[in-house]
XYZ file of C-alpha atoms in Angstrom:
461
model
C 53.862 35.225 75.023
C 54.625 36.703 71.582
C 51.715 39.147 71.962
C 52.977 40.173 75.377
C 56.464 40.806 74.014
C 55.090 42.892 71.146
C 52.891 44.880 73.529
C 55.816 45.626 75.841
C 57.929 46.672 72.868
C 55.184 49.014 71.663
C 54.800 50.575 75.110
C 58.557 51.061 75.308
C 58.563 52.783 71.901
C 55.713 55.098 72.906
C 57.262 55.999 76.246
C 60.610 56.667 74.579
C 59.127 58.860 71.863
C 56.433 60.649 73.869
C 57.074 60.055 77.595
C 54.143 60.707 79.903
C 56.055 63.233 81.984
C 58.698 65.845 81.193
C 61.966 64.254 80.132
C 64.022 66.171 82.676
C 64.433 69.322 84.638
C 66.972 71.764 83.280
C 68.326 74.869 85.038
C 65.475 77.369 84.931
C 62.853 75.105 83.408
C 61.828 71.782 81.906
C 62.892 69.830 78.841
C 59.686 68.449 77.318
C 58.352 66.907 74.130
C 55.359 67.942 72.042
C 52.844 65.085 72.030
C 50.234 66.408 69.584
C 50.062 68.774 66.647
C 50.328 72.240 68.195
C 50.684 75.868 67.178
C 53.390 78.126 68.561
C 51.962 81.547 69.416
C 53.399 84.928 70.386
C 51.411 84.938 73.641
C 49.307 82.710 75.897
C 46.005 82.455 74.046
C 44.408 81.705 70.699
C 44.063 85.425 69.949
C 47.863 85.819 69.756
C 49.792 85.524 66.474
C 50.693 82.061 65.169
C 54.488 81.844 64.833
C 54.655 78.276 63.575
C 53.462 74.737 64.170
C 54.849 71.669 65.910
C 54.792 68.041 64.903
C 54.545 65.433 67.655
C 57.955 64.461 68.962
C 59.463 67.979 68.726
C 61.629 68.841 71.771
C 60.726 72.059 73.586
C 62.487 73.724 76.532
C 59.972 75.438 78.830
C 60.716 78.241 81.320
C 57.284 79.262 82.644
C 53.514 79.300 82.443
C 50.937 82.006 81.712
C 49.625 84.115 84.625
C 46.205 82.524 84.225
C 47.561 79.017 83.555
C 46.776 76.771 80.588
C 49.752 77.838 78.427
C 53.519 77.418 78.711
C 56.381 79.349 77.169
C 59.409 77.707 75.652
C 61.935 77.547 72.859
C 62.013 75.355 69.751
C 65.060 73.595 68.264
C 65.483 76.468 65.768
C 65.607 79.064 68.567
C 62.075 80.453 68.255
C 60.445 81.500 71.551
C 56.680 81.223 71.939
C 53.723 79.738 73.772
C 51.857 76.460 73.396
C 48.792 75.118 75.126
C 49.746 73.110 78.207
C 48.022 69.924 77.031
C 50.347 69.713 74.023
C 53.421 68.847 76.122
C 54.341 65.717 78.045
C 54.544 67.398 81.454
C 52.346 66.579 84.420
C 50.027 69.155 85.947
C 52.269 69.204 89.013
C 55.368 69.950 86.923
C 53.640 72.822 85.140
C 52.231 74.186 88.411
C 55.784 74.425 89.764
C 56.858 76.711 86.900
C 56.927 80.474 87.482
C 54.031 82.553 86.114
C 55.394 84.906 83.475
C 54.185 87.772 81.323
C 55.047 87.780 77.615
C 57.825 90.371 77.938
C 59.689 88.534 80.714
C 63.283 87.875 79.560
C 63.915 84.399 78.117
C 67.279 82.776 78.808
C 66.974 79.013 78.259
C 69.004 77.439 75.456
C 67.140 75.798 72.605
C 67.134 72.036 72.313
C 70.439 71.558 70.490
C 71.829 74.943 71.578
C 70.338 77.503 69.126
C 70.064 81.085 70.406
C 66.583 82.495 71.194
C 64.922 84.296 68.271
C 62.493 87.161 68.593
C 58.800 86.408 67.900
C 57.435 87.767 64.650
C 55.348 90.938 65.149
C 51.632 90.947 64.483
C 50.113 93.141 61.818
C 49.073 96.576 63.025
C 45.519 97.758 62.662
C 44.007 97.641 59.211
C 42.274 101.031 59.279
C 43.557 103.410 56.607
C 45.715 106.268 57.756
C 44.080 109.644 58.033
C 44.962 111.576 54.841
C 45.511 114.800 56.802
C 48.585 116.984 56.483
C 51.744 114.927 57.095
C 53.021 114.758 60.657
C 56.778 114.474 61.270
C 57.888 110.964 62.198
C 58.495 110.444 65.908
C 62.080 110.023 67.109
C 63.524 106.516 67.457
C 62.885 104.941 70.869
C 65.702 105.017 73.407
C 67.722 101.812 73.529
C 68.358 99.461 76.434
C 65.543 100.664 78.647
C 64.954 98.369 81.627
C 61.724 96.340 81.699
C 58.766 97.700 83.655
C 57.306 95.942 86.729
C 55.637 92.636 85.802
C 52.545 90.678 86.753
C 48.927 91.757 87.194
C 48.234 94.646 89.563
C 45.038 96.137 90.987
C 44.569 99.719 92.092
C 42.144 102.581 92.458
C 41.766 106.246 91.539
C 41.471 108.181 94.800
C 40.181 111.644 95.589
C 42.539 111.966 98.562
C 44.479 109.935 101.082
C 41.694 109.436 103.578
C 42.637 106.609 105.961
C 39.298 104.899 105.433
C 39.913 104.741 101.682
C 43.450 103.437 102.218
C 42.192 100.688 104.552
C 39.469 99.634 102.116
C 41.959 99.516 99.230
C 44.256 97.254 101.208
C 41.295 95.013 102.062
C 40.463 94.735 98.348
C 44.024 93.727 97.486
C 44.935 96.981 95.747
C 48.606 97.892 95.508
C 48.435 100.944 93.193
C 47.048 104.445 93.618
C 46.180 106.628 90.635
C 46.024 110.391 90.689
C 45.612 112.831 87.813
C 48.040 115.723 87.493
C 47.332 118.799 85.363
C 50.412 120.319 83.786
C 50.981 123.884 82.670
C 54.011 125.223 80.756
C 57.042 125.778 82.954
C 55.647 123.808 85.883
C 58.190 122.113 88.123
C 57.929 118.350 88.673
C 58.787 119.106 92.291
C 55.261 120.444 92.720
C 54.057 116.825 92.710
C 56.629 115.480 95.176
C 54.265 115.700 98.159
C 51.594 113.635 96.405
C 54.139 110.989 95.391
C 55.629 110.761 98.860
C 52.230 110.490 100.527
C 51.144 107.620 98.302
C 54.463 105.873 98.841
C 54.171 106.482 102.574
C 50.978 104.438 102.572
C 52.803 101.598 100.809
C 51.302 101.965 97.326
C 52.853 102.144 93.879
C 51.981 105.373 92.076
C 50.365 105.904 88.663
C 50.069 109.512 87.537
C 47.839 110.450 84.619
C 49.337 113.671 83.270
C 47.169 116.032 81.244
C 47.249 119.748 80.476
C 45.313 122.313 82.463
C 43.625 123.071 79.144
C 43.760 121.237 75.793
C 44.718 124.536 74.153
C 48.243 124.172 75.518
C 48.809 121.477 72.908
C 48.647 124.146 70.215
C 51.421 126.214 71.767
C 54.905 125.959 70.193
C 57.262 123.980 72.398
C 54.533 122.486 74.609
C 55.325 118.876 73.642
C 58.940 119.403 74.725
C 57.846 121.067 77.969
C 55.404 118.275 78.738
C 58.041 115.593 78.026
C 60.496 117.345 80.326
C 57.859 117.488 83.077
C 56.983 113.783 82.936
C 60.705 112.947 82.856
C 61.059 114.912 86.075
C 58.272 112.856 87.628
C 60.014 109.656 86.550
C 63.258 110.873 88.105
C 61.392 111.111 91.432
C 60.582 107.408 91.189
C 56.998 107.462 89.924
C 56.090 103.876 89.053
C 53.888 104.598 86.026
C 52.807 107.580 83.927
C 49.848 107.749 81.555
C 50.552 110.127 78.686
C 47.468 112.347 78.424
C 43.838 111.278 78.703
C 41.266 110.476 75.999
C 43.170 112.222 73.182
C 40.547 111.094 70.654
C 37.875 113.655 71.687
C 37.753 117.439 71.772
C 37.110 117.548 75.511
C 40.797 116.652 75.941
C 42.465 117.586 72.600
C 41.824 120.730 70.526
C 38.947 120.388 68.047
C 40.141 120.208 64.470
C 43.582 118.963 65.566
C 42.721 115.443 66.754
C 45.251 113.241 64.990
C 46.544 109.814 66.111
C 49.923 110.466 64.461
C 50.244 113.780 66.259
C 49.412 112.127 69.577
C 52.037 109.476 68.818
C 54.601 112.278 68.569
C 53.738 113.402 72.120
C 53.849 109.797 73.320
C 57.240 109.188 71.668
C 58.864 112.321 73.060
C 57.500 111.556 76.524
C 58.550 107.903 76.399
C 62.131 108.743 75.448
C 62.389 111.428 78.122
C 60.914 109.168 80.811
C 63.129 106.189 79.980
C 66.228 108.395 79.950
C 65.321 109.635 83.438
C 64.157 106.311 84.914
C 64.067 103.170 82.750
C 61.841 101.394 85.291
C 58.927 103.813 85.025
C 56.014 102.188 83.203
C 54.789 104.288 80.238
C 51.086 103.911 79.442
C 49.499 105.363 76.329
C 46.645 107.783 76.934
C 43.424 105.766 77.065
C 40.959 106.936 74.408
C 37.329 107.568 75.249
C 35.340 104.455 74.249
C 32.986 105.641 71.534
C 31.459 104.830 68.177
C 29.941 108.277 67.772
C 31.498 108.862 64.343
C 30.050 105.684 62.845
C 31.466 104.383 59.599
C 33.324 107.674 58.995
C 35.540 106.831 61.973
C 36.634 110.426 62.615
C 35.366 113.991 62.409
C 36.620 117.458 63.437
C 35.641 116.812 67.061
C 37.063 113.347 67.518
C 37.562 109.753 66.414
C 36.105 106.415 67.360
C 38.499 104.801 69.798
C 39.207 101.763 67.592
C 40.064 103.925 64.567
C 42.224 106.178 66.730
C 44.190 103.225 68.136
C 44.526 101.558 64.739
C 46.077 104.722 63.329
C 48.303 105.051 66.409
C 49.545 101.560 65.612
C 50.252 102.552 62.019
C 52.210 105.573 63.293
C 54.505 103.290 65.331
C 53.061 103.956 68.794
C 53.797 100.421 70.021
C 57.499 101.355 70.219
C 56.738 104.086 72.736
C 54.649 102.363 75.371
C 54.943 99.589 77.908
C 51.179 99.259 78.192
C 48.080 100.162 76.172
C 45.858 102.553 78.111
C 42.164 101.602 78.055
C 38.961 102.848 79.667
C 35.851 100.770 80.334
C 33.120 102.571 82.227
C 29.820 102.071 80.402
C 29.033 98.468 81.322
C 25.595 97.392 82.555
C 26.105 93.629 82.239
C 28.528 91.248 83.944
C 32.096 91.428 82.594
C 31.960 87.844 81.381
C 29.030 88.621 79.073
C 29.452 89.242 75.366
C 25.786 89.907 74.572
C 22.674 91.052 76.367
C 23.175 94.792 76.688
C 19.704 96.303 76.068
C 21.180 99.290 74.216
C 22.968 97.315 71.478
C 25.928 94.990 71.040
C 28.506 97.631 70.188
C 31.967 96.374 71.303
C 32.550 99.102 73.906
C 29.556 97.801 75.909
C 31.403 94.638 76.952
C 34.561 94.063 78.938
C 35.917 91.315 76.679
C 35.399 93.068 73.361
C 36.691 96.341 74.805
C 39.898 94.562 75.785
C 40.302 92.999 72.332
C 39.573 96.376 70.729
C 42.630 97.810 72.444
C 44.981 94.874 72.046
C 44.479 94.375 68.303
C 46.595 97.264 66.907
C 49.616 96.779 69.204
C 51.363 93.449 68.770
C 52.305 91.777 72.056
C 51.689 94.784 74.295
C 49.656 94.272 77.479
C 46.678 96.429 78.349
C 46.332 98.714 81.356
C 42.783 99.680 82.317
C 43.461 103.119 83.787
C 39.720 103.607 84.364
C 37.297 100.733 84.883
C 34.039 101.225 86.724
C 30.299 100.637 86.959
C 27.967 103.493 87.858
C 25.078 103.059 90.293
C 22.749 105.764 91.666
C 21.864 103.649 94.699
C 22.109 105.597 97.953
C 22.148 109.088 96.433
C 18.395 109.662 96.254
C 18.528 111.290 92.813
C 18.467 109.599 89.411
C 21.523 109.613 87.209
C 21.931 112.506 84.751
C 20.250 111.964 81.389
C 23.499 111.069 79.615
C 24.167 108.362 82.223
C 20.612 107.072 82.380
C 21.706 103.735 80.901
C 23.182 102.915 84.338
C 20.067 103.816 86.318
C 19.140 100.215 87.158
C 22.593 99.024 88.205
C 22.593 98.131 91.892
C 25.476 98.467 94.325
C 25.478 94.678 94.674
C 25.947 94.347 90.911
C 28.664 96.985 90.932
C 30.522 95.047 93.636
C 30.201 91.662 91.924
C 31.133 93.031 88.495
C 34.243 94.830 89.739
C 35.442 91.652 91.457
C 34.724 89.601 88.320
C 36.472 92.135 86.076
C 39.591 91.966 88.257
C 39.523 88.162 88.151
C 39.056 88.022 84.368
C 41.750 90.641 83.812
C 44.251 88.714 85.931
C 43.435 85.399 84.267
C 43.598 86.789 80.731
C 47.375 87.096 80.701
C 46.860 90.250 78.608
C 46.155 92.855 81.314
C 49.034 94.384 83.275
C 46.958 96.661 85.482
C 43.361 97.480 86.385
C 42.599 100.799 88.074
C 39.086 101.106 89.446
C 37.335 104.372 88.686
C 36.890 105.282 91.457
C 37.491 104.599 95.163
C 36.079 107.508 97.137
C 34.856 110.440 95.028
C 31.840 111.884 96.889
C 30.581 114.195 94.125
C 27.255 113.434 92.490
C 26.041 116.302 90.340
C 23.343 116.768 87.666
C 26.065 116.557 85.001
C 28.807 114.311 86.416
C 27.912 111.456 88.810
C 31.464 110.596 89.878
C 30.145 109.453 93.246
C 27.980 106.890 91.474
C 31.151 105.113 90.332
C 32.712 105.153 93.805
C 33.389 101.877 95.595
C 32.844 103.574 98.962
C 29.122 104.240 99.009
C 26.955 106.786 100.876
C 26.928 105.587 104.466
C 30.589 104.571 104.382
C 30.480 100.918 103.328
C 32.429 99.320 100.499
C 30.638 96.231 99.143
C 33.069 96.098 96.197
C 36.020 95.894 98.609
C 34.320 92.980 100.368
C 33.687 91.228 97.027
C 37.277 91.713 95.876
C 38.610 90.459 99.208
C 36.513 87.291 98.908
C 37.732 86.713 95.365
C 41.438 86.985 96.239
């Protein structure tokens, strides 16, 4: 009998200190207890910054779970907001499943255990690459205050050549809700020139992402062009455009004047555009211009004609670019292995070859910002009858079936990562396949009119 009494007392002590299930529901969340040594992180994953550590028995008020599950967000007794792995709290799987799925920048409103006010997470270190010792660039202006948050959650879309009904129907089948178009701006151009494109996309029920670039890179050298460009994108935002990407691949001389490629200078354009856009429409998502994925400049990192994308983004981070974006623009379009792979590319194991390392490459310099893949695609020559151009020959053996499966897997991995806000497939319906630019080889709609990738994405939904 004495043993039984002691055992019951021990069980009562354990259940009181670390109950099996959440202690109670509170308005907007759960009041739980940490049941094992755990780290508090700035986002849902081990790659996010460590903000602190818990001891077992620490109370924690939770308001939501990560988009891909496995992590919960809450507040500590000292008012610090962060994420812990789901298994570290005394909540059942059913209780966690009932919580809303949140992105890291979703507002937090729960009180701390004991009533402390929420504290802001500590920022991560920016990239470690040394700043380019070029001529000094004026500091960008301070970001506008009190801008409203952008749309949240993971979104899928496609870059379209036009608004062909077949393409629209296939996009809907695939679960796409965004359309991307590229707009070329010239000095003095009216934002009203783009109204028809915006209205047509909206008329089909899609959100609109516009990538805005100059008619020629030389415009960037003209006095006053940055101001003109910022005014133009602000005009687009005023028309209700959902997202704007500020330039395209500014790290190479195809898109930025040779000899003037400078991450700090690009950050100036980004900052001016961000402030103008947010003043016109705080809800418009601002995406930094995705750099071209490349390691062409080797250990030097940069040359007169461009910079490696990682060096360019690291120096953007050092110039303060994270203040002037809602999302990090990224491109991934040279893959020839499944997106879940981290090795096995026959060319080499350079990070831009793989979906996962390409994502980490972009996230590293910008603490807490999500990524937006504004171009993600796999090229296949199947159905065209001609081989790929020499500079795309690495994709010669990719089949349409692989393209379809890999696009569906990339969308799934992006959504589950909790780090990707948007994935735009390059491309939906471009028919052009030339000796120098095989855009049609990237298209989801293949010669003959079918869309195996749309079928694969629909099955994966």
